[in-house]
Amino acid sequence: RSCRVLLEPIHMKKITFILHGNHRKKDQLKAAVEKASKNEFEISFVETQAVGDGMTVSKRAVEEGAEYLIACGGDGTVNEVVNGWIQSASEARENVILGVLPGGTGNDFSKSIRAKGGIEQLLQYIRSDDWFEMDLGWMRFQDQEGNTSERYFDNIADVGIGGQVVMNTAKAGKWMGADLIYFTSILKSFFQYQHASISLSAPGFEWQGKILSLVFANARYFGSGLCIAPEADLSDGQMEIIKIAKVSVLDYLMYMGKVKRGEKIVHPEVCYHRFTECKVESLGDPVPIDMDGEFVGYTPLEIKMHQKVVKLLGRP
């Protein structure tokens, strides 16, 4: 009598890597991923071609059955992948896990999830099912054409000088390196930007005055390693708000070391708050908004935190 053994097909986890089209080492990255994966996974690569592409291709990847969606690039790429994921159908995205493989200019979000081990660390997280649930911040604002727009941030958004810094950073030569690009862009912005008059309101809180920057932090770092929000928690359902009012370029230079070390700034014009939601109105001209390293539009702005809405590879 012959025996027939029926073997069930082995399920290979489906991983889609979203690469910034200008990633300088994308070919080497693809080869390294293929080598490190050892044919354990079903892997595909998608490259972005223009601003906003990351949202479109990420949404499509989720709806085509990706189980892991990996953002390969900087903070802007991570933001687009997150927003593409959240735009996809809820039944398609509910079991999709996101990940980050740093490869941009600042890579600030990756610092908050300790994503320093590269491809091997990322694949080990996938093998061991090592992820956590992360908050996202929802924003409603005026886009660059003056239309009402909605979008989510995963790292940090800010109102004020940040938008000017982003525009200066985009014009800077990449040969300088991330730290020098951001340092010179921030210094230049101090001489270009005028303190803006705004109102900030949250449940049980009202404030009006002039600001250099109003920072809304889900994670801790921005500006290429500046730990502006040392107590920010990626899963507590709150944002840490840092109100930076009449601060000068000399103040910035004096306190930069403390910020890099993750120490709170003790200064009469700097205040820390924690809220789940808030609104910002300009009391003059509309104020620019920076979201995860990208200039997205202007005030008025409304923000609400959504707790533990996305699964992310790594450890906060």
PDB file of C-alpha atoms in Angstrom:
ATOM      1  CA  ARG A   1       0.000   0.000   0.000  1.00  0.00           C
ATOM      2  CA  SER A   2       1.392   3.407  -0.912  1.00  0.00           C
ATOM      3  CA  CYS A   3       1.148   6.389   1.423  1.00  0.00           C
ATOM      4  CA  ARG A   4       0.495   9.890   0.174  1.00  0.00           C
ATOM      5  CA  VAL A   5       1.776  12.717   2.322  1.00  0.00           C
ATOM      6  CA  LEU A   6       0.022  16.033   1.809  1.00  0.00           C
ATOM      7  CA  LEU A   7       2.188  19.003   2.640  1.00  0.00           C
ATOM      8  CA  GLU A   8       0.564  22.325   3.258  1.00  0.00           C
ATOM      9  CA  PRO A   9       2.247  25.180   1.420  1.00  0.00           C
ATOM     10  CA  ILE A  10       4.582  27.234   3.579  1.00  0.00           C
ATOM     11  CA  HIS A  11       3.321  30.759   4.083  1.00  0.00           C
ATOM     12  CA  MET A  12       5.927  33.345   3.220  1.00  0.00           C
ATOM     13  CA  LYS A  13       5.396  36.728   4.827  1.00  0.00           C
ATOM     14  CA  LYS A  14       4.785  39.372   2.177  1.00  0.00           C
ATOM     15  CA  ILE A  15       7.003  42.456   2.628  1.00  0.00           C
ATOM     16  CA  THR A  16       6.830  45.567   0.453  1.00  0.00           C
ATOM     17  CA  PHE A  17       9.669  48.077   0.655  1.00  0.00           C
ATOM     18  CA  ILE A  18       8.759  51.654  -0.329  1.00  0.00           C
ATOM     19  CA  LEU A  19      11.941  53.397  -1.516  1.00  0.00           C
ATOM     20  CA  HIS A  20      12.383  57.106  -2.004  1.00  0.00           C
ATOM     21  CA  GLY A  21      13.174  57.489  -5.703  1.00  0.00           C
ATOM     22  CA  ASN A  22      16.267  59.570  -4.898  1.00  0.00           C
ATOM     23  CA  HIS A  23      17.649  57.066  -2.394  1.00  0.00           C
ATOM     24  CA  ARG A  24      21.364  57.220  -3.163  1.00  0.00           C
ATOM     25  CA  LYS A  25      22.022  53.546  -2.464  1.00  0.00           C
ATOM     26  CA  LYS A  26      18.769  51.967  -3.581  1.00  0.00           C
ATOM     27  CA  ASP A  27      20.402  49.294  -5.772  1.00  0.00           C
ATOM     28  CA  GLN A  28      22.767  48.258  -2.976  1.00  0.00           C
ATOM     29  CA  LEU A  29      19.818  48.278  -0.566  1.00  0.00           C
ATOM     30  CA  LYS A  30      17.757  45.971  -2.758  1.00  0.00           C
ATOM     31  CA  ALA A  31      20.668  43.542  -3.098  1.00  0.00           C
ATOM     32  CA  ALA A  32      21.329  43.608   0.657  1.00  0.00           C
ATOM     33  CA  VAL A  33      17.671  42.925   1.482  1.00  0.00           C
ATOM     34  CA  GLU A  34      17.526  40.001  -0.949  1.00  0.00           C
ATOM     35  CA  LYS A  35      20.714  38.540   0.522  1.00  0.00           C
ATOM     36  CA  ALA A  36      19.681  38.989   4.171  1.00  0.00           C
ATOM     37  CA  SER A  37      16.183  37.585   3.667  1.00  0.00           C
ATOM     38  CA  LYS A  38      17.583  34.199   2.550  1.00  0.00           C
ATOM     39  CA  ASN A  39      14.408  33.499   0.538  1.00  0.00           C
ATOM     40  CA  GLU A  40      12.352  33.439   3.761  1.00  0.00           C
ATOM     41  CA  PHE A  41       9.996  36.165   2.613  1.00  0.00           C
ATOM     42  CA  GLU A  42       8.066  37.285  -0.428  1.00  0.00           C
ATOM     43  CA  ILE A  43       9.733  40.629  -1.099  1.00  0.00           C
ATOM     44  CA  SER A  44       8.870  43.456  -3.473  1.00  0.00           C
ATOM     45  CA  PHE A  45      10.249  46.959  -3.983  1.00  0.00           C
ATOM     46  CA  VAL A  46       8.361  50.066  -5.085  1.00  0.00           C
ATOM     47  CA  GLU A  47      10.078  53.378  -5.820  1.00  0.00           C
ATOM     48  CA  THR A  48       8.458  56.788  -5.438  1.00  0.00           C
ATOM     49  CA  GLN A  49       8.838  59.237  -8.315  1.00  0.00           C
ATOM     50  CA  ALA A  50       7.437  62.491  -6.925  1.00  0.00           C
ATOM     51  CA  VAL A  51       6.201  64.153  -3.734  1.00  0.00           C
ATOM     52  CA  GLY A  52       3.089  62.321  -2.548  1.00  0.00           C
ATOM     53  CA  ASP A  53       3.865  59.099  -4.433  1.00  0.00           C
ATOM     54  CA  GLY A  54       4.595  57.327  -1.159  1.00  0.00           C
ATOM     55  CA  MET A  55       0.944  57.606  -0.146  1.00  0.00           C
ATOM     56  CA  THR A  56      -0.347  56.261  -3.457  1.00  0.00           C
ATOM     57  CA  VAL A  57       1.987  53.277  -3.711  1.00  0.00           C
ATOM     58  CA  SER A  58       1.628  52.396  -0.011  1.00  0.00           C
ATOM     59  CA  LYS A  59      -2.166  52.389  -0.249  1.00  0.00           C
ATOM     60  CA  ARG A  60      -1.937  50.161  -3.327  1.00  0.00           C
ATOM     61  CA  ALA A  61       0.519  47.778  -1.635  1.00  0.00           C
ATOM     62  CA  VAL A  62      -1.791  47.344   1.373  1.00  0.00           C
ATOM     63  CA  GLU A  63      -4.785  46.649  -0.853  1.00  0.00           C
ATOM     64  CA  GLU A  64      -2.737  44.137  -2.866  1.00  0.00           C
ATOM     65  CA  GLY A  65      -2.026  42.103   0.253  1.00  0.00           C
ATOM     66  CA  ALA A  66       1.242  43.342   1.751  1.00  0.00           C
ATOM     67  CA  GLU A  67       1.634  42.176   5.352  1.00  0.00           C
ATOM     68  CA  TYR A  68       4.604  44.422   6.108  1.00  0.00           C
ATOM     69  CA  LEU A  69       5.109  47.889   4.686  1.00  0.00           C
ATOM     70  CA  ILE A  70       8.653  49.236   5.088  1.00  0.00           C
ATOM     71  CA  ALA A  71       9.475  52.919   4.549  1.00  0.00           C
ATOM     72  CA  CYS A  72      13.009  53.259   3.144  1.00  0.00           C
ATOM     73  CA  GLY A  73      14.032  56.899   3.301  1.00  0.00           C
ATOM     74  CA  GLY A  74      13.762  59.880   5.600  1.00  0.00           C
ATOM     75  CA  ASP A  75      11.004  61.317   7.759  1.00  0.00           C
ATOM     76  CA  GLY A  76       9.014  62.535   4.751  1.00  0.00           C
ATOM     77  CA  THR A  77       8.942  59.031   3.282  1.00  0.00           C
ATOM     78  CA  VAL A  78       7.808  57.550   6.606  1.00  0.00           C
ATOM     79  CA  ASN A  79       5.002  60.115   6.779  1.00  0.00           C
ATOM     80  CA  GLU A  80       3.800  59.298   3.264  1.00  0.00           C
ATOM     81  CA  VAL A  81       3.824  55.559   3.961  1.00  0.00           C
ATOM     82  CA  VAL A  82       1.834  56.077   7.180  1.00  0.00           C
ATOM     83  CA  ASN A  83      -0.732  58.218   5.366  1.00  0.00           C
ATOM     84  CA  GLY A  84      -0.991  55.764   2.474  1.00  0.00           C
ATOM     85  CA  TRP A  85      -1.586  52.971   4.979  1.00  0.00           C
ATOM     86  CA  ILE A  86      -4.324  54.904   6.769  1.00  0.00           C
ATOM     87  CA  GLN A  87      -6.032  55.812   3.481  1.00  0.00           C
ATOM     88  CA  SER A  88      -6.440  52.146   2.549  1.00  0.00           C
ATOM     89  CA  ALA A  89      -9.561  50.167   3.401  1.00  0.00           C
ATOM     90  CA  SER A  90      -9.744  49.357   7.129  1.00  0.00           C
ATOM     91  CA  GLU A  91     -10.209  45.619   6.541  1.00  0.00           C
ATOM     92  CA  ALA A  92      -7.090  45.569   4.345  1.00  0.00           C
ATOM     93  CA  ARG A  93      -4.838  47.530   6.708  1.00  0.00           C
ATOM     94  CA  GLU A  94      -5.837  46.150  10.120  1.00  0.00           C
ATOM     95  CA  ASN A  95      -3.230  43.373  10.102  1.00  0.00           C
ATOM     96  CA  VAL A  96      -0.494  45.248   8.227  1.00  0.00           C
ATOM     97  CA  ILE A  97       2.626  46.098  10.220  1.00  0.00           C
ATOM     98  CA  LEU A  98       4.794  49.078   9.297  1.00  0.00           C
ATOM     99  CA  GLY A  99       8.556  49.413   9.584  1.00  0.00           C
ATOM    100  CA  VAL A 100      11.338  51.929   8.963  1.00  0.00           C
ATOM    101  CA  LEU A 101      14.696  51.513   7.239  1.00  0.00           C
ATOM    102  CA  PRO A 102      16.393  54.937   7.586  1.00  0.00           C
ATOM    103  CA  GLY A 103      17.861  56.453   4.444  1.00  0.00           C
ATOM    104  CA  GLY A 104      17.042  60.157   4.304  1.00  0.00           C
ATOM    105  CA  THR A 105      18.586  63.440   5.388  1.00  0.00           C
ATOM    106  CA  GLY A 106      17.454  63.706   9.004  1.00  0.00           C
ATOM    107  CA  ASN A 107      16.073  60.256   9.909  1.00  0.00           C
ATOM    108  CA  ASP A 108      14.751  61.706  13.166  1.00  0.00           C
ATOM    109  CA  PHE A 109      11.773  59.409  13.648  1.00  0.00           C
ATOM    110  CA  SER A 110      14.002  56.337  13.487  1.00  0.00           C
ATOM    111  CA  LYS A 111      15.920  57.623  16.528  1.00  0.00           C
ATOM    112  CA  SER A 112      12.787  57.336  18.694  1.00  0.00           C
ATOM    113  CA  ILE A 113      12.297  53.662  17.768  1.00  0.00           C
ATOM    114  CA  ARG A 114      16.013  52.809  17.944  1.00  0.00           C
ATOM    115  CA  ALA A 115      16.133  51.697  14.304  1.00  0.00           C
ATOM    116  CA  LYS A 116      19.919  51.607  14.079  1.00  0.00           C
ATOM    117  CA  GLY A 117      20.533  47.970  13.237  1.00  0.00           C
ATOM    118  CA  GLY A 118      19.730  48.209   9.543  1.00  0.00           C
ATOM    119  CA  ILE A 119      18.319  45.389   7.463  1.00  0.00           C
ATOM    120  CA  GLU A 120      19.320  42.552   9.797  1.00  0.00           C
ATOM    121  CA  GLN A 121      17.583  44.194  12.773  1.00  0.00           C
ATOM    122  CA  LEU A 122      14.464  44.880  10.709  1.00  0.00           C
ATOM    123  CA  LEU A 123      14.186  41.296   9.450  1.00  0.00           C
ATOM    124  CA  GLN A 124      14.765  39.971  12.968  1.00  0.00           C
ATOM    125  CA  TYR A 125      11.854  42.104  14.191  1.00  0.00           C
ATOM    126  CA  ILE A 126       9.727  40.475  11.469  1.00  0.00           C
ATOM    127  CA  ARG A 127      10.917  36.952  12.293  1.00  0.00           C
ATOM    128  CA  SER A 128      10.188  37.421  16.018  1.00  0.00           C
ATOM    129  CA  ASP A 129       6.935  39.361  15.483  1.00  0.00           C
ATOM    130  CA  ASP A 130       8.402  42.244  17.511  1.00  0.00           C
ATOM    131  CA  TRP A 131       6.200  45.341  17.164  1.00  0.00           C
ATOM    132  CA  PHE A 132       4.283  47.869  19.248  1.00  0.00           C
ATOM    133  CA  GLU A 133       1.172  49.981  18.792  1.00  0.00           C
ATOM    134  CA  MET A 134       1.859  53.637  18.014  1.00  0.00           C
ATOM    135  CA  ASP A 135      -0.177  56.844  18.182  1.00  0.00           C
ATOM    136  CA  LEU A 136      -0.758  59.154  15.239  1.00  0.00           C
ATOM    137  CA  GLY A 137      -1.657  62.824  15.216  1.00  0.00           C
ATOM    138  CA  TRP A 138      -4.507  63.926  12.936  1.00  0.00           C
ATOM    139  CA  MET A 139      -4.291  67.447  11.519  1.00  0.00           C
ATOM    140  CA  ARG A 140      -6.687  69.721   9.653  1.00  0.00           C
ATOM    141  CA  PHE A 141      -5.128  72.835   8.061  1.00  0.00           C
ATOM    142  CA  GLN A 142      -5.005  74.989   4.943  1.00  0.00           C
ATOM    143  CA  ASP A 143      -2.812  73.518   2.214  1.00  0.00           C
ATOM    144  CA  GLN A 144      -0.529  75.569  -0.025  1.00  0.00           C
ATOM    145  CA  GLU A 145      -3.402  76.302  -2.423  1.00  0.00           C
ATOM    146  CA  GLY A 146      -5.660  77.512   0.391  1.00  0.00           C
ATOM    147  CA  ASN A 147      -7.867  74.416   0.519  1.00  0.00           C
ATOM    148  CA  THR A 148      -8.811  72.621   3.732  1.00  0.00           C
ATOM    149  CA  SER A 149      -6.689  69.481   4.024  1.00  0.00           C
ATOM    150  CA  GLU A 150      -6.339  66.581   6.473  1.00  0.00           C
ATOM    151  CA  ARG A 151      -3.284  64.469   7.162  1.00  0.00           C
ATOM    152  CA  TYR A 152      -1.594  62.446   9.919  1.00  0.00           C
ATOM    153  CA  PHE A 153       1.843  62.923  11.448  1.00  0.00           C
ATOM    154  CA  ASP A 154       3.881  60.183  13.121  1.00  0.00           C
ATOM    155  CA  ASN A 155       6.855  62.186  14.395  1.00  0.00           C
ATOM    156  CA  ILE A 156       6.626  65.960  14.894  1.00  0.00           C
ATOM    157  CA  ALA A 157       4.682  68.865  13.419  1.00  0.00           C
ATOM    158  CA  ASP A 158       5.258  72.517  14.172  1.00  0.00           C
ATOM    159  CA  VAL A 159       3.836  75.953  13.471  1.00  0.00           C
ATOM    160  CA  GLY A 160       6.240  78.829  12.902  1.00  0.00           C
ATOM    161  CA  ILE A 161       9.878  78.827  11.927  1.00  0.00           C
ATOM    162  CA  GLY A 162       9.891  75.113  11.050  1.00  0.00           C
ATOM    163  CA  GLY A 163       8.253  75.733   7.688  1.00  0.00           C
ATOM    164  CA  GLN A 164      10.993  78.232   6.819  1.00  0.00           C
ATOM    165  CA  VAL A 165      13.682  75.762   7.949  1.00  0.00           C
ATOM    166  CA  VAL A 166      12.218  73.069   5.688  1.00  0.00           C
ATOM    167  CA  MET A 167      12.286  75.391   2.675  1.00  0.00           C
ATOM    168  CA  ASN A 168      15.917  76.328   3.384  1.00  0.00           C
ATOM    169  CA  THR A 169      16.862  72.681   3.905  1.00  0.00           C
ATOM    170  CA  ALA A 170      15.420  71.748   0.509  1.00  0.00           C
ATOM    171  CA  LYS A 171      17.708  74.324  -1.145  1.00  0.00           C
ATOM    172  CA  ALA A 172      20.867  73.260   0.718  1.00  0.00           C
ATOM    173  CA  GLY A 173      23.598  71.202  -0.907  1.00  0.00           C
ATOM    174  CA  LYS A 174      23.484  67.545   0.192  1.00  0.00           C
ATOM    175  CA  TRP A 175      27.295  67.474   0.255  1.00  0.00           C
ATOM    176  CA  MET A 176      27.214  69.272   3.616  1.00  0.00           C
ATOM    177  CA  GLY A 177      25.727  66.327   5.503  1.00  0.00           C
ATOM    178  CA  ALA A 178      22.519  66.261   7.543  1.00  0.00           C
ATOM    179  CA  ASP A 179      23.741  67.975  10.724  1.00  0.00           C
ATOM    180  CA  LEU A 180      25.354  70.898   8.905  1.00  0.00           C
ATOM    181  CA  ILE A 181      22.390  71.270   6.525  1.00  0.00           C
ATOM    182  CA  TYR A 182      19.940  71.623   9.401  1.00  0.00           C
ATOM    183  CA  PHE A 183      22.246  73.815  11.488  1.00  0.00           C
ATOM    184  CA  THR A 184      22.820  76.327   8.689  1.00  0.00           C
ATOM    185  CA  SER A 185      19.157  76.213   7.624  1.00  0.00           C
ATOM    186  CA  ILE A 186      18.002  76.987  11.163  1.00  0.00           C
ATOM    187  CA  LEU A 187      20.458  79.875  11.525  1.00  0.00           C
ATOM    188  CA  LYS A 188      19.402  81.308   8.177  1.00  0.00           C
ATOM    189  CA  SER A 189      15.726  80.993   9.141  1.00  0.00           C
ATOM    190  CA  PHE A 190      16.238  83.042  12.312  1.00  0.00           C
ATOM    191  CA  PHE A 191      17.104  86.038  10.109  1.00  0.00           C
ATOM    192  CA  GLN A 192      14.249  85.432   7.656  1.00  0.00           C
ATOM    193  CA  TYR A 193      11.340  84.595   9.961  1.00  0.00           C
ATOM    194  CA  GLN A 194       9.293  87.095  11.954  1.00  0.00           C
ATOM    195  CA  HIS A 195       7.715  85.952  15.246  1.00  0.00           C
ATOM    196  CA  ALA A 196       4.043  85.220  14.567  1.00  0.00           C
ATOM    197  CA  SER A 197       1.033  86.168  16.696  1.00  0.00           C
ATOM    198  CA  ILE A 198      -1.181  83.151  17.367  1.00  0.00           C
ATOM    199  CA  SER A 199      -3.785  81.770  19.747  1.00  0.00           C
ATOM    200  CA  LEU A 200      -3.488  78.262  21.196  1.00  0.00           C
ATOM    201  CA  SER A 201      -6.512  76.584  22.741  1.00  0.00           C
ATOM    202  CA  ALA A 202      -6.962  73.149  24.317  1.00  0.00           C
ATOM    203  CA  PRO A 203      -9.432  71.711  26.846  1.00  0.00           C
ATOM    204  CA  GLY A 204      -9.025  73.946  29.921  1.00  0.00           C
ATOM    205  CA  PHE A 205      -6.260  76.033  28.347  1.00  0.00           C
ATOM    206  CA  GLU A 206      -6.103  79.309  26.385  1.00  0.00           C
ATOM    207  CA  TRP A 207      -3.032  81.333  25.356  1.00  0.00           C
ATOM    208  CA  GLN A 208      -2.272  84.192  22.970  1.00  0.00           C
ATOM    209  CA  GLY A 209       1.061  85.706  22.061  1.00  0.00           C
ATOM    210  CA  LYS A 210       4.012  85.761  19.679  1.00  0.00           C
ATOM    211  CA  ILE A 211       5.881  82.558  18.923  1.00  0.00           C
ATOM    212  CA  LEU A 212       9.035  81.489  17.180  1.00  0.00           C
ATOM    213  CA  SER A 213       7.736  77.930  17.054  1.00  0.00           C
ATOM    214  CA  LEU A 214       4.938  75.788  18.432  1.00  0.00           C
ATOM    215  CA  VAL A 215       6.012  72.145  18.357  1.00  0.00           C
ATOM    216  CA  PHE A 216       3.592  69.189  18.485  1.00  0.00           C
ATOM    217  CA  ALA A 217       5.537  66.026  19.297  1.00  0.00           C
ATOM    218  CA  ASN A 218       4.464  62.416  19.089  1.00  0.00           C
ATOM    219  CA  ALA A 219       8.122  61.319  19.061  1.00  0.00           C
ATOM    220  CA  ARG A 220      11.202  63.025  20.486  1.00  0.00           C
ATOM    221  CA  TYR A 221      13.549  64.188  17.715  1.00  0.00           C
ATOM    222  CA  PHE A 222      13.555  66.642  14.820  1.00  0.00           C
ATOM    223  CA  GLY A 223      16.065  68.840  12.966  1.00  0.00           C
ATOM    224  CA  SER A 224      18.667  66.053  12.588  1.00  0.00           C
ATOM    225  CA  GLY A 225      19.049  64.870  16.161  1.00  0.00           C
ATOM    226  CA  LEU A 226      17.544  67.690  18.227  1.00  0.00           C
ATOM    227  CA  CYS A 227      15.660  66.034  21.107  1.00  0.00           C
ATOM    228  CA  ILE A 228      13.076  68.788  21.413  1.00  0.00           C
ATOM    229  CA  ALA A 229      10.502  66.641  23.254  1.00  0.00           C
ATOM    230  CA  PRO A 230      12.399  64.423  25.735  1.00  0.00           C
ATOM    231  CA  GLU A 231       9.233  63.180  27.465  1.00  0.00           C
ATOM    232  CA  ALA A 232       7.191  62.407  24.337  1.00  0.00           C
ATOM    233  CA  ASP A 233       5.690  58.910  24.372  1.00  0.00           C
ATOM    234  CA  LEU A 234       4.673  57.167  21.150  1.00  0.00           C
ATOM    235  CA  SER A 235       1.831  55.227  22.768  1.00  0.00           C
ATOM    236  CA  ASP A 236       0.293  57.402  25.508  1.00  0.00           C
ATOM    237  CA  GLY A 237      -2.380  59.111  23.400  1.00  0.00           C
ATOM    238  CA  GLN A 238      -0.950  62.577  24.056  1.00  0.00           C
ATOM    239  CA  MET A 239       1.314  65.019  22.266  1.00  0.00           C
ATOM    240  CA  GLU A 240       4.012  66.984  23.991  1.00  0.00           C
ATOM    241  CA  ILE A 241       3.667  70.642  23.012  1.00  0.00           C
ATOM    242  CA  ILE A 242       6.679  72.931  23.258  1.00  0.00           C
ATOM    243  CA  LYS A 243       5.850  76.637  23.067  1.00  0.00           C
ATOM    244  CA  ILE A 244       8.926  78.610  22.021  1.00  0.00           C
ATOM    245  CA  ALA A 245       8.079  82.298  22.200  1.00  0.00           C
ATOM    246  CA  LYS A 246      10.497  85.248  22.052  1.00  0.00           C
ATOM    247  CA  VAL A 247      13.701  83.260  21.667  1.00  0.00           C
ATOM    248  CA  SER A 248      16.722  84.668  19.826  1.00  0.00           C
ATOM    249  CA  VAL A 249      19.409  83.060  17.702  1.00  0.00           C
ATOM    250  CA  LEU A 250      21.818  83.502  20.632  1.00  0.00           C
ATOM    251  CA  ASP A 251      19.416  81.562  22.872  1.00  0.00           C
ATOM    252  CA  TYR A 252      19.306  78.815  20.253  1.00  0.00           C
ATOM    253  CA  LEU A 253      23.087  78.542  20.123  1.00  0.00           C
ATOM    254  CA  MET A 254      23.319  78.596  23.920  1.00  0.00           C
ATOM    255  CA  TYR A 255      20.776  75.821  24.486  1.00  0.00           C
ATOM    256  CA  MET A 256      21.480  73.614  21.452  1.00  0.00           C
ATOM    257  CA  GLY A 257      23.801  71.324  23.437  1.00  0.00           C
ATOM    258  CA  LYS A 258      21.140  70.689  26.069  1.00  0.00           C
ATOM    259  CA  VAL A 259      18.544  69.921  23.395  1.00  0.00           C
ATOM    260  CA  LYS A 260      20.878  67.456  21.680  1.00  0.00           C
ATOM    261  CA  ARG A 261      21.374  65.700  25.035  1.00  0.00           C
ATOM    262  CA  GLY A 262      17.620  65.425  25.563  1.00  0.00           C
ATOM    263  CA  GLU A 263      17.449  67.912  28.424  1.00  0.00           C
ATOM    264  CA  LYS A 264      14.464  70.192  28.917  1.00  0.00           C
ATOM    265  CA  ILE A 265      15.083  73.880  28.264  1.00  0.00           C
ATOM    266  CA  VAL A 266      14.733  76.092  31.328  1.00  0.00           C
ATOM    267  CA  HIS A 267      13.939  79.491  29.830  1.00  0.00           C
ATOM    268  CA  PRO A 268      11.152  82.019  30.580  1.00  0.00           C
ATOM    269  CA  GLU A 269      10.060  81.957  26.901  1.00  0.00           C
ATOM    270  CA  VAL A 270       9.891  78.143  26.600  1.00  0.00           C
ATOM    271  CA  CYS A 271       6.975  76.122  28.035  1.00  0.00           C
ATOM    272  CA  TYR A 272       6.013  72.437  27.887  1.00  0.00           C
ATOM    273  CA  HIS A 273       2.424  71.143  27.803  1.00  0.00           C
ATOM    274  CA  ARG A 274       0.673  67.817  27.188  1.00  0.00           C
ATOM    275  CA  PHE A 275      -2.691  67.655  25.405  1.00  0.00           C
ATOM    276  CA  THR A 276      -4.750  65.172  23.427  1.00  0.00           C
ATOM    277  CA  GLU A 277      -6.104  67.892  21.138  1.00  0.00           C
ATOM    278  CA  CYS A 278      -5.695  71.600  20.415  1.00  0.00           C
ATOM    279  CA  LYS A 279      -6.396  74.390  17.942  1.00  0.00           C
ATOM    280  CA  VAL A 280      -4.118  77.112  16.611  1.00  0.00           C
ATOM    281  CA  GLU A 281      -5.349  80.345  15.003  1.00  0.00           C
ATOM    282  CA  SER A 282      -3.167  83.081  13.556  1.00  0.00           C
ATOM    283  CA  LEU A 283      -3.824  86.615  14.791  1.00  0.00           C
ATOM    284  CA  GLY A 284      -2.271  88.075  11.659  1.00  0.00           C
ATOM    285  CA  ASP A 285      -1.041  86.441   8.462  1.00  0.00           C
ATOM    286  CA  PRO A 286      -1.366  82.640   8.173  1.00  0.00           C
ATOM    287  CA  VAL A 287       1.581  80.852   9.829  1.00  0.00           C
ATOM    288  CA  PRO A 288       3.489  78.055   8.005  1.00  0.00           C
ATOM    289  CA  ILE A 289       3.205  74.438   9.131  1.00  0.00           C
ATOM    290  CA  ASP A 290       5.934  71.795   8.964  1.00  0.00           C
ATOM    291  CA  MET A 291       4.907  68.142   9.256  1.00  0.00           C
ATOM    292  CA  ASP A 292       7.565  65.449   9.615  1.00  0.00           C
ATOM    293  CA  GLY A 293      10.126  67.555   7.780  1.00  0.00           C
ATOM    294  CA  GLU A 294       7.829  68.725   4.979  1.00  0.00           C
ATOM    295  CA  PHE A 295       6.175  72.124   4.470  1.00  0.00           C
ATOM    296  CA  VAL A 296       2.455  71.308   4.095  1.00  0.00           C
ATOM    297  CA  GLY A 297       0.501  74.570   4.464  1.00  0.00           C
ATOM    298  CA  TYR A 298      -0.735  77.181   6.889  1.00  0.00           C
ATOM    299  CA  THR A 299      -2.901  77.873   9.914  1.00  0.00           C
ATOM    300  CA  PRO A 300      -5.655  77.634  11.081  1.00  0.00           C
ATOM    301  CA  LEU A 301      -4.746  74.234  12.487  1.00  0.00           C
ATOM    302  CA  GLU A 302      -6.621  71.590  14.447  1.00  0.00           C
ATOM    303  CA  ILE A 303      -4.869  68.539  15.942  1.00  0.00           C
ATOM    304  CA  LYS A 304      -6.238  65.412  17.640  1.00  0.00           C
ATOM    305  CA  MET A 305      -4.174  62.464  18.839  1.00  0.00           C
ATOM    306  CA  HIS A 306      -5.344  58.943  17.995  1.00  0.00           C
ATOM    307  CA  GLN A 307      -3.951  56.362  20.395  1.00  0.00           C
ATOM    308  CA  LYS A 308      -2.344  53.092  19.301  1.00  0.00           C
ATOM    309  CA  VAL A 309      -3.713  53.052  15.760  1.00  0.00           C
ATOM    310  CA  VAL A 310      -0.737  51.605  13.866  1.00  0.00           C
ATOM    311  CA  LYS A 311       1.493  48.587  14.428  1.00  0.00           C
ATOM    312  CA  LEU A 312       5.166  49.427  14.030  1.00  0.00           C
ATOM    313  CA  LEU A 313       8.242  47.190  14.044  1.00  0.00           C
ATOM    314  CA  GLY A 314      10.727  48.108  16.758  1.00  0.00           C
ATOM    315  CA  ARG A 315      10.800  49.252  20.358  1.00  0.00           C
ATOM    316  CA  PRO A 316       9.950  52.757  21.590  1.00  0.00           C
TER     317      PRO A 316
END
